[in-house]
Amino acid sequence: MEKGKIATFQSLRDNVGQFDLRNKKCLLPQMNRIGVHLLAGTFESFGIDAIVMDTYRGLDLGKEFTSGKECFPCQVTTGDILHFVQKEKGRLGDQFDPRKYVYFMPEAEGPCRFGMYNKYQRIVLDTFPELRHMKIGSLTSQNSYSLEGMLEKEKTGAFRKAAYFSVVVADVLDRLLWRIRPYEKAAGMADEFIEKAMHAMIQAFKAYGADLKFDKILDELEAVIEEGKSIIDPSIPRKPRIGVVGEIYLRTHVESSQDIIRILERYGAEVVNASIAEWVNYTTYDRMREANIGLRFSLRQLRFNEVKSYLKKMLGYRLELFYQEMRQNQIYNKAADLIDLPSDHRVGHLEDVLAEDNLFSFDVGTEACLSIAGIIEYIREGYNGVVNVYPFTCMPSTITSAVIKPIMNRFKVPFLDAPYDGTYQPGRTAAIRTFMYQAQQHFKRNVQKS
Ligand code: SF4
């Protein structure tokens, strides 16, 4: 390799982290479409220029600059940033200045590989001499996605609150779409409506996000839900309910999952996907849990200075989780007054579910603990089938699949693993149709029983 192209650890230290976003363009990769757009609206309300990058258009570039061993979301997002740069350079020519951008790629700690995406992408960007000055802004689950250093100190608290609010509102909009689309009066109405609704909510976050005027945002949400409700054709009977769990990027990124929710709907399902807020709450819960373990350990060792510090951390995270769940309830309750949308699982409750039969432990971390417990909850709530959507070779989702299959057999609830890697599998549609046939049978049996 040419000497100038060799990446160094220095670059990982200097160019990946928390950087001041003021006077920069913040580049956001898409995961769930509505969520990222509402987040961009929130950034804008705090005076930060945020751009949601096109997605999946640069997959060829993503594949060119990865070896094939990386997780699929890493390939997709690598392609997204390279495609954006290519387009931006084409648009601006010599005026293109990489220093003006911060590419946003959060991370989570191990044991899985999400913590490595931004490091790997740094190495890729560094192979282009002109992109060495484009910083990668990273938030980490290690400190529950703290924003320190990215905004003025006095604004970070308000931004966290507004951003969290946008995450839950986006979850509710997604759930609204999945609730109305299988029952729409005419094909395409729900999609057209949700696009319009998303733009209305972006404007609401731009206008009221920074001032934390959540009541105004909820008024807008109420109007959106009222309009959405009118799309349902009441003569269409309820359909089998399918719960989706899995890896957060794949199950929420429509292109990567080849729009599996729509395909399930095509074969007769009403789908509910696990939420994004569940993951955000989980990171706070997990930090609180760690502080609790540290506290007990230092008490046993009589290390009183550490006791004080762990106690402070624990209380801080407990308060944060309390705030998050309070806001989440507020938004879901508002929606529930207007339409029957499924509520979200509480992370503390999910840990209790796992503990009942000693199925798995939160000590292992990753999404497996949320997915396994989430599936048990779907079964208890009477869902007619569950789909586990994940990137091919994803470690937590493979664990989920191994642990949950015997349980699904015991409960006689249909279950489908749906791994994706960007290729089209000829048997996939047949597998979904067979799964939906089983879900229909489960639905009929249970309707008859009740
Ligand atoms: S959750 Fe799965 S896809 Fe995501 S980083 Fe971990 S192993 Fe990779």
Short mmCIF file of C-alpha atoms and ligand atoms in Angstrom, two decimals:
data_model
loop_
_atom_site.label_atom_id
_atom_site.label_comp_id
_atom_site.label_asym_id
_atom_site.label_seq_id
_atom_site.Cartn_x
_atom_site.Cartn_y
_atom_site.Cartn_z
CA MET A 1 0.00 0.00 0.00
CA GLU A 2 1.24 3.51 -0.74
CA LYS A 3 2.75 5.09 2.38
CA GLY A 4 0.37 8.04 2.28
CA LYS A 5 -2.62 5.71 2.38
CA ILE A 6 -1.70 3.87 5.57
CA ALA A 7 -4.16 4.66 8.35
CA THR A 8 -2.81 5.40 11.81
CA PHE A 9 -4.30 5.08 15.29
CA GLN A 10 -3.63 8.79 15.69
CA SER A 11 -6.40 9.48 13.21
CA LEU A 12 -8.82 7.30 15.19
CA ARG A 13 -8.04 9.35 18.27
CA ASP A 14 -8.11 12.75 16.57
CA ASN A 15 -10.89 12.35 14.05
CA VAL A 16 -13.49 10.12 15.72
CA GLY A 17 -15.23 11.49 18.79
CA GLN A 18 -17.31 14.37 20.03
CA PHE A 19 -16.76 17.53 18.00
CA ASP A 20 -18.39 20.91 18.07
CA LEU A 21 -21.26 20.79 15.58
CA ARG A 22 -21.79 24.55 15.38
CA ASN A 23 -21.05 25.97 11.93
CA LYS A 24 -20.77 22.46 10.51
CA LYS A 25 -23.05 20.37 8.37
CA CYS A 26 -24.00 17.32 10.36
CA LEU A 27 -24.42 14.30 8.07
CA LEU A 28 -26.98 11.81 9.34
CA PRO A 29 -27.18 8.28 7.90
CA GLN A 30 -30.69 6.86 7.63
CA MET A 31 -31.86 4.05 9.81
CA ASN A 32 -35.59 4.37 10.32
CA ARG A 33 -36.62 7.06 7.84
CA ILE A 34 -39.04 8.98 10.03
CA GLY A 35 -36.78 8.88 13.09
CA VAL A 36 -33.76 10.36 11.34
CA HIS A 37 -35.82 13.11 9.71
CA LEU A 38 -37.35 14.15 13.04
CA LEU A 39 -33.89 14.11 14.58
CA ALA A 40 -32.67 16.37 11.76
CA GLY A 41 -35.60 18.73 12.53
CA THR A 42 -34.52 18.74 16.19
CA PHE A 43 -30.92 19.56 15.23
CA GLU A 44 -32.21 22.42 13.07
CA SER A 45 -34.22 23.84 15.95
CA PHE A 46 -30.96 24.07 17.93
CA GLY A 47 -29.35 25.94 15.05
CA ILE A 48 -27.36 22.99 13.70
CA ASP A 49 -27.39 22.33 10.00
CA ALA A 50 -28.32 18.66 9.61
CA ILE A 51 -28.49 16.72 6.36
CA VAL A 52 -30.14 13.32 6.06
CA MET A 53 -28.05 11.46 3.50
CA ASP A 54 -29.58 9.39 0.73
CA THR A 55 -29.44 5.75 1.59
CA TYR A 56 -28.69 2.52 -0.24
CA ARG A 57 -27.67 4.40 -3.38
CA GLY A 58 -23.99 3.84 -2.62
CA LEU A 59 -24.18 0.15 -1.77
CA ASP A 60 -21.72 -0.70 -4.57
CA LEU A 61 -19.23 1.72 -3.02
CA GLY A 62 -19.92 0.25 0.42
CA LYS A 63 -19.14 -3.21 -0.90
CA GLU A 64 -16.07 -1.99 -2.77
CA PHE A 65 -14.55 -0.52 0.39
CA THR A 66 -15.34 -3.42 2.73
CA SER A 67 -14.08 -6.99 2.64
CA GLY A 68 -17.44 -8.73 3.04
CA LYS A 69 -16.69 -9.81 6.60
CA GLU A 70 -18.19 -6.67 8.14
CA CYS A 71 -21.77 -6.48 9.38
CA PHE A 72 -24.16 -5.51 6.59
CA PRO A 73 -25.20 -2.17 8.21
CA CYS A 74 -21.51 -1.19 8.15
CA GLN A 75 -21.41 -1.81 4.39
CA VAL A 76 -24.62 0.14 3.83
CA THR A 77 -23.58 3.16 5.90
CA THR A 78 -20.05 3.15 4.42
CA GLY A 79 -21.72 3.30 1.01
CA ASP A 80 -24.03 6.11 2.17
CA ILE A 81 -21.20 8.40 3.28
CA LEU A 82 -19.04 7.68 0.21
CA HIS A 83 -22.00 8.26 -2.09
CA PHE A 84 -22.79 11.54 -0.34
CA VAL A 85 -19.20 12.74 -0.68
CA GLN A 86 -19.08 11.77 -4.34
CA LYS A 87 -22.29 13.67 -5.04
CA GLU A 88 -21.29 16.68 -2.94
CA LYS A 89 -17.92 16.89 -4.67
CA GLY A 90 -19.68 16.73 -8.03
CA ARG A 91 -22.00 19.53 -6.96
CA LEU A 92 -19.43 21.84 -5.38
CA GLY A 93 -16.28 21.03 -7.35
CA ASP A 94 -13.26 22.88 -5.90
CA GLN A 95 -15.49 24.50 -3.30
CA PHE A 96 -15.93 21.16 -1.52
CA ASP A 97 -14.34 21.47 1.91
CA PRO A 98 -14.42 18.32 4.09
CA ARG A 99 -13.75 20.42 7.20
CA LYS A 100 -17.28 21.78 6.96
CA TYR A 101 -18.89 18.39 7.62
CA VAL A 102 -19.22 16.07 10.58
CA TYR A 103 -20.40 12.60 9.70
CA PHE A 104 -22.50 11.23 12.53
CA MET A 105 -21.95 7.59 13.46
CA PRO A 106 -22.71 6.55 17.04
CA GLU A 107 -21.36 3.40 18.62
CA ALA A 108 -22.12 0.86 21.30
CA GLU A 109 -19.68 -1.08 23.39
CA GLY A 110 -19.06 -4.79 22.85
CA PRO A 111 -19.33 -7.65 22.65
CA CYS A 112 -20.70 -7.11 19.13
CA ARG A 113 -19.17 -5.05 16.34
CA PHE A 114 -21.19 -1.85 16.28
CA GLY A 115 -18.40 -0.11 18.20
CA MET A 116 -16.10 -0.72 15.24
CA TYR A 117 -18.17 0.84 12.43
CA ASN A 118 -16.91 4.40 12.94
CA LYS A 119 -13.30 3.23 13.37
CA TYR A 120 -13.51 1.19 10.20
CA GLN A 121 -15.15 4.07 8.33
CA ARG A 122 -12.39 6.39 9.59
CA ILE A 123 -9.84 4.06 7.99
CA VAL A 124 -11.82 4.11 4.74
CA LEU A 125 -12.15 7.93 4.73
CA ASP A 126 -8.42 8.23 5.49
CA THR A 127 -7.58 6.34 2.31
CA PHE A 128 -8.83 9.43 0.44
CA PRO A 129 -6.32 12.19 1.29
CA GLU A 130 -8.95 14.91 0.85
CA LEU A 131 -11.33 13.25 3.35
CA ARG A 132 -8.86 13.03 6.21
CA HIS A 133 -10.24 16.29 7.54
CA MET A 134 -13.83 15.12 7.62
CA LYS A 135 -14.52 14.32 11.27
CA ILE A 136 -16.71 11.46 12.44
CA GLY A 137 -18.95 12.57 15.30
CA SER A 138 -19.59 9.70 17.63
CA LEU A 139 -21.89 9.26 20.59
CA THR A 140 -21.40 6.18 22.67
CA SER A 141 -23.74 3.97 24.69
CA GLN A 142 -20.91 3.84 27.26
CA ASN A 143 -22.08 7.19 28.65
CA SER A 144 -25.69 6.72 27.52
CA TYR A 145 -25.09 8.84 24.40
CA SER A 146 -23.96 11.99 26.20
CA LEU A 147 -23.58 15.03 23.91
CA GLU A 148 -20.72 16.65 25.75
CA GLY A 149 -18.57 18.81 23.48
CA MET A 150 -20.97 18.81 20.55
CA LEU A 151 -23.22 21.71 21.55
CA GLU A 152 -22.99 24.60 23.98
CA LYS A 153 -22.93 23.04 27.44
CA GLU A 154 -26.14 24.78 28.52
CA LYS A 155 -28.02 23.36 25.55
CA THR A 156 -27.07 19.67 25.81
CA GLY A 157 -29.74 18.84 28.41
CA ALA A 158 -32.50 20.39 26.33
CA PHE A 159 -31.22 18.73 23.17
CA ARG A 160 -31.25 15.28 24.78
CA LYS A 161 -34.84 15.83 25.88
CA ALA A 162 -36.00 17.05 22.48
CA ALA A 163 -34.08 14.32 20.63
CA TYR A 164 -35.59 11.63 22.84
CA PHE A 165 -39.03 13.09 22.26
CA SER A 166 -38.41 12.90 18.50
CA VAL A 167 -37.41 9.24 18.81
CA VAL A 168 -40.68 8.32 20.55
CA VAL A 169 -42.84 10.41 18.21
CA ALA A 170 -41.16 8.65 15.26
CA ASP A 171 -41.89 5.26 16.87
CA VAL A 172 -45.54 6.23 17.22
CA LEU A 173 -45.74 7.40 13.59
CA ASP A 174 -44.25 4.11 12.44
CA ARG A 175 -46.75 2.19 14.56
CA LEU A 176 -49.54 4.31 13.13
CA LEU A 177 -48.44 3.39 9.61
CA TRP A 178 -48.35 -0.35 10.43
CA ARG A 179 -51.76 -0.08 12.11
CA ILE A 180 -53.51 1.63 9.19
CA ARG A 181 -51.76 0.32 6.07
CA PRO A 182 -53.19 -3.23 6.17
CA TYR A 183 -56.70 -1.71 6.38
CA GLU A 184 -56.39 1.27 4.01
CA LYS A 185 -59.42 2.24 1.92
CA ALA A 186 -57.36 2.42 -1.27
CA ALA A 187 -53.86 1.14 -2.06
CA GLY A 188 -51.16 3.75 -1.43
CA MET A 189 -53.22 6.01 0.85
CA ALA A 190 -51.29 5.16 4.02
CA ASP A 191 -47.86 5.69 2.44
CA GLU A 192 -48.89 9.01 0.96
CA PHE A 193 -50.35 10.09 4.28
CA ILE A 194 -47.31 9.11 6.36
CA GLU A 195 -44.94 11.03 4.10
CA LYS A 196 -47.06 14.15 4.58
CA ALA A 197 -47.33 13.48 8.32
CA MET A 198 -43.55 13.13 8.62
CA HIS A 199 -43.03 16.55 7.03
CA ALA A 200 -45.62 18.13 9.33
CA MET A 201 -43.83 16.66 12.35
CA ILE A 202 -40.41 17.81 11.08
CA GLN A 203 -41.79 21.36 10.99
CA ALA A 204 -43.17 20.92 14.53
CA PHE A 205 -39.77 19.82 15.84
CA LYS A 206 -38.03 22.68 14.01
CA ALA A 207 -40.43 25.19 15.50
CA TYR A 208 -40.81 23.87 19.07
CA GLY A 209 -37.96 21.40 19.72
CA ALA A 210 -35.38 23.80 21.18
CA ASP A 211 -37.94 25.50 23.44
CA LEU A 212 -39.17 22.09 24.64
CA LYS A 213 -42.74 23.03 23.79
CA PHE A 214 -43.82 19.41 23.76
CA ASP A 215 -47.52 20.25 24.10
CA LYS A 216 -47.43 21.98 20.73
CA ILE A 217 -45.71 18.97 19.17
CA LEU A 218 -48.33 16.68 20.70
CA ASP A 219 -51.12 18.86 19.27
CA GLU A 220 -49.62 18.32 15.83
CA LEU A 221 -49.30 14.59 16.49
CA GLU A 222 -52.94 14.46 17.54
CA ALA A 223 -54.04 16.05 14.25
CA VAL A 224 -51.86 13.58 12.34
CA ILE A 225 -53.34 10.56 14.13
CA GLU A 226 -56.91 11.81 13.58
CA GLU A 227 -56.22 12.08 9.87
CA GLY A 228 -54.50 8.68 9.77
CA LYS A 229 -57.43 6.98 11.48
CA SER A 230 -59.75 8.08 8.70
CA ILE A 231 -57.74 5.96 6.23
CA ILE A 232 -58.87 2.71 7.88
CA ASP A 233 -61.67 0.91 6.09
CA PRO A 234 -63.83 -0.40 8.98
CA SER A 235 -65.26 -3.20 6.84
CA ILE A 236 -61.86 -4.97 6.67
CA PRO A 237 -61.64 -7.50 9.54
CA ARG A 238 -58.61 -7.57 11.85
CA LYS A 239 -55.69 -9.63 10.59
CA PRO A 240 -53.10 -11.85 12.30
CA ARG A 241 -50.64 -9.79 14.32
CA ILE A 242 -46.95 -10.38 13.69
CA GLY A 243 -44.25 -9.08 16.03
CA VAL A 244 -40.83 -8.16 14.66
CA VAL A 245 -37.61 -8.22 16.69
CA GLY A 246 -33.95 -8.36 15.70
CA GLU A 247 -31.05 -6.11 14.96
CA ILE A 248 -32.05 -2.47 15.23
CA TYR A 249 -30.66 -1.27 11.87
CA LEU A 250 -31.97 -4.10 9.72
CA ARG A 251 -35.42 -4.24 11.21
CA THR A 252 -35.91 -0.48 10.80
CA HIS A 253 -34.05 0.23 7.55
CA VAL A 254 -36.62 -0.52 4.87
CA GLU A 255 -34.13 -0.95 2.00
CA SER A 256 -31.80 -3.34 3.86
CA SER A 257 -34.64 -5.59 4.99
CA GLN A 258 -36.07 -5.52 1.46
CA ASP A 259 -39.21 -4.00 2.98
CA ILE A 260 -40.10 -7.15 4.88
CA ILE A 261 -42.93 -5.44 6.79
CA ARG A 262 -44.71 -4.58 3.54
CA ILE A 263 -44.22 -8.15 2.27
CA LEU A 264 -45.70 -9.57 5.48
CA GLU A 265 -48.63 -7.19 5.04
CA ARG A 266 -49.04 -8.32 1.44
CA TYR A 267 -49.60 -11.85 2.72
CA GLY A 268 -52.14 -10.79 5.30
CA ALA A 269 -50.31 -9.50 8.40
CA GLU A 270 -50.66 -6.54 10.72
CA VAL A 271 -47.11 -5.94 11.92
CA VAL A 272 -45.56 -4.35 14.99
CA ASN A 273 -41.81 -3.78 15.03
CA ALA A 274 -39.79 -3.35 18.23
CA SER A 275 -39.20 0.36 18.82
CA ILE A 276 -36.09 2.54 18.70
CA ALA A 277 -36.86 4.08 22.10
CA GLU A 278 -36.56 0.58 23.58
CA TRP A 279 -32.86 0.59 22.64
CA VAL A 280 -32.32 4.14 23.98
CA ASN A 281 -34.00 3.19 27.27
CA TYR A 282 -31.96 0.01 27.36
CA THR A 283 -28.65 1.90 27.18
CA THR A 284 -29.71 4.09 30.13
CA TYR A 285 -31.01 1.06 32.02
CA ASP A 286 -27.80 -0.85 31.39
CA ARG A 287 -25.62 2.02 32.68
CA MET A 288 -27.81 2.16 35.79
CA ARG A 289 -27.45 -1.59 36.20
CA GLU A 290 -23.66 -1.39 35.88
CA ALA A 291 -23.48 1.40 38.45
CA ASN A 292 -25.60 -0.76 40.76
CA ILE A 293 -23.21 -3.71 40.36
CA GLY A 294 -20.23 -1.38 40.98
CA LEU A 295 -21.93 0.02 44.07
CA ARG A 296 -22.51 -3.41 45.61
CA PHE A 297 -18.96 -4.48 44.82
CA SER A 298 -17.36 -1.38 46.35
CA LEU A 299 -19.59 -1.65 49.42
CA ARG A 300 -18.35 -5.17 49.97
CA GLN A 301 -14.78 -3.93 49.60
CA LEU A 302 -15.47 -0.92 51.89
CA ARG A 303 -14.22 1.52 49.25
CA PHE A 304 -16.26 4.50 50.31
CA ASN A 305 -15.06 6.96 47.69
CA GLU A 306 -16.16 4.57 44.97
CA VAL A 307 -19.44 3.96 46.80
CA LYS A 308 -20.17 7.68 46.58
CA SER A 309 -19.33 7.90 42.90
CA TYR A 310 -21.38 4.79 41.96
CA LEU A 311 -24.29 6.03 44.01
CA LYS A 312 -24.23 9.34 42.16
CA LYS A 313 -24.08 7.62 38.79
CA MET A 314 -26.86 5.23 39.68
CA LEU A 315 -29.17 8.00 40.80
CA GLY A 316 -28.35 10.04 37.69
CA TYR A 317 -29.23 7.18 35.34
CA ARG A 318 -32.31 6.25 37.37
CA LEU A 319 -33.61 9.80 37.03
CA GLU A 320 -32.84 9.80 33.32
CA LEU A 321 -34.70 6.54 32.79
CA PHE A 322 -37.61 7.84 34.84
CA TYR A 323 -37.75 10.93 32.62
CA GLN A 324 -37.56 8.88 29.41
CA GLU A 325 -40.31 6.50 30.46
CA MET A 326 -42.46 9.39 31.63
CA ARG A 327 -42.18 11.08 28.21
CA GLN A 328 -42.75 7.80 26.43
CA ASN A 329 -45.94 7.19 28.42
CA GLN A 330 -47.12 10.72 27.73
CA ILE A 331 -46.81 10.24 23.96
CA TYR A 332 -48.22 6.71 23.85
CA ASN A 333 -51.14 7.69 26.10
CA LYS A 334 -51.94 10.59 23.82
CA ALA A 335 -51.95 8.24 20.83
CA ALA A 336 -53.95 5.58 22.72
CA ASP A 337 -56.74 8.11 23.35
CA LEU A 338 -57.22 8.29 19.59
CA ILE A 339 -56.38 4.86 18.18
CA ASP A 340 -55.49 1.40 19.50
CA LEU A 341 -51.72 1.36 19.00
CA PRO A 342 -49.63 -1.22 20.85
CA SER A 343 -47.69 0.22 23.77
CA ASP A 344 -43.96 -0.33 24.21
CA HIS A 345 -42.18 -2.84 26.42
CA ARG A 346 -40.45 -1.52 29.55
CA VAL A 347 -36.83 -2.57 29.76
CA GLY A 348 -37.01 -3.36 33.50
CA HIS A 349 -39.97 -5.61 32.79
CA LEU A 350 -38.08 -7.36 29.99
CA GLU A 351 -35.28 -8.21 32.43
CA ASP A 352 -37.87 -9.70 34.82
CA VAL A 353 -39.30 -11.77 31.96
CA LEU A 354 -35.87 -13.28 31.28
CA ALA A 355 -35.30 -13.96 34.96
CA GLU A 356 -38.58 -15.92 35.34
CA ASP A 357 -37.21 -18.97 33.55
CA ASN A 358 -33.56 -18.03 33.64
CA LEU A 359 -33.66 -17.85 29.86
CA PHE A 360 -30.87 -15.34 29.27
CA SER A 361 -29.16 -12.56 31.17
CA PHE A 362 -28.81 -8.83 30.78
CA ASP A 363 -25.19 -9.41 31.89
CA VAL A 364 -24.46 -10.61 28.34
CA GLY A 365 -25.60 -7.27 26.92
CA THR A 366 -26.50 -6.57 23.26
CA GLU A 367 -29.95 -6.73 21.69
CA ALA A 368 -30.35 -10.45 22.31
CA CYS A 369 -31.70 -9.76 25.80
CA LEU A 370 -34.29 -7.33 24.39
CA SER A 371 -35.26 -9.61 21.49
CA ILE A 372 -35.65 -12.81 23.53
CA ALA A 373 -37.74 -11.11 26.21
CA GLY A 374 -39.64 -9.11 23.55
CA ILE A 375 -40.65 -12.35 21.80
CA ILE A 376 -41.96 -13.83 25.07
CA GLU A 377 -44.00 -10.68 25.55
CA TYR A 378 -45.42 -10.91 22.00
CA ILE A 379 -46.51 -14.50 22.76
CA ARG A 380 -48.16 -13.43 26.00
CA GLU A 381 -49.96 -10.59 24.24
CA GLY A 382 -51.45 -13.10 21.79
CA TYR A 383 -49.45 -12.33 18.65
CA ASN A 384 -49.84 -14.90 15.89
CA GLY A 385 -46.20 -15.08 14.82
CA VAL A 386 -42.77 -13.52 15.30
CA VAL A 387 -40.06 -12.61 12.78
CA ASN A 388 -36.42 -12.09 13.75
CA VAL A 389 -34.85 -9.70 11.19
CA TYR A 390 -31.06 -9.32 11.17
CA PRO A 391 -27.88 -8.97 9.15
CA PHE A 392 -26.41 -12.29 8.03
CA THR A 393 -23.90 -13.43 10.74
CA CYS A 394 -25.18 -10.93 13.32
CA MET A 395 -24.08 -12.31 16.67
CA PRO A 396 -26.89 -11.13 19.02
CA SER A 397 -29.63 -12.15 16.57
CA THR A 398 -28.08 -15.58 16.06
CA ILE A 399 -28.10 -16.00 19.84
CA THR A 400 -31.76 -14.92 19.89
CA SER A 401 -32.62 -17.48 17.26
CA ALA A 402 -30.81 -20.31 19.08
CA VAL A 403 -32.42 -19.54 22.44
CA ILE A 404 -35.95 -18.85 21.23
CA LYS A 405 -36.63 -21.64 18.70
CA PRO A 406 -37.34 -24.42 21.22
CA ILE A 407 -39.57 -22.01 23.16
CA MET A 408 -41.56 -21.12 20.05
CA ASN A 409 -42.05 -24.82 19.36
CA ARG A 410 -43.33 -25.30 22.89
CA PHE A 411 -45.82 -22.42 22.57
CA LYS A 412 -46.71 -23.45 19.00
CA VAL A 413 -46.32 -19.89 17.72
CA PRO A 414 -44.93 -19.52 14.16
CA PHE A 415 -41.41 -18.10 14.01
CA LEU A 416 -39.25 -16.98 11.12
CA ASP A 417 -35.57 -16.02 10.98
CA ALA A 418 -34.94 -13.44 8.24
CA PRO A 419 -31.21 -12.75 7.73
CA TYR A 420 -30.18 -10.21 5.05
CA ASP A 421 -26.90 -9.33 3.37
CA GLY A 422 -28.00 -7.32 0.34
CA THR A 423 -28.49 -10.30 -1.97
CA TYR A 424 -31.91 -11.49 -3.14
CA GLN A 425 -32.75 -14.97 -1.96
CA PRO A 426 -35.11 -16.86 -4.23
CA GLY A 427 -36.68 -18.81 -1.34
CA ARG A 428 -37.41 -15.79 0.84
CA THR A 429 -40.90 -15.01 -0.46
CA ALA A 430 -41.88 -18.69 -0.23
CA ALA A 431 -40.64 -18.76 3.38
CA ILE A 432 -42.67 -15.64 4.25
CA ARG A 433 -45.79 -17.05 2.57
CA THR A 434 -45.45 -20.34 4.47
CA PHE A 435 -44.91 -18.45 7.70
CA MET A 436 -47.98 -16.30 7.04
CA TYR A 437 -50.05 -19.42 6.29
CA GLN A 438 -49.05 -20.77 9.72
CA ALA A 439 -49.83 -17.40 11.33
CA GLN A 440 -53.30 -17.42 9.70
CA GLN A 441 -53.94 -20.89 11.15
CA HIS A 442 -52.78 -19.73 14.57
CA PHE A 443 -55.03 -16.68 14.29
CA LYS A 444 -58.08 -18.75 13.29
CA ARG A 445 -57.48 -21.30 16.08
CA ASN A 446 -57.20 -18.57 18.67
CA VAL A 447 -60.18 -16.57 17.41
CA GLN A 448 -62.25 -19.79 17.56
CA LYS A 449 -61.04 -20.49 21.12
CA SER A 450 -61.84 -16.98 22.32
S1 SF4 B 1 -25.76 -6.15 16.35
FE1 SF4 B 1 -25.18 -7.61 14.76
S2 SF4 B 1 -25.03 -6.37 12.91
FE2 SF4 B 1 -25.02 -4.96 14.61
S3 SF4 B 1 -22.84 -4.70 15.04
FE3 SF4 B 1 -23.53 -6.34 16.36
S4 SF4 B 1 -23.06 -8.21 15.23
FE4 SF4 B 1 -23.00 -6.50 13.78
#
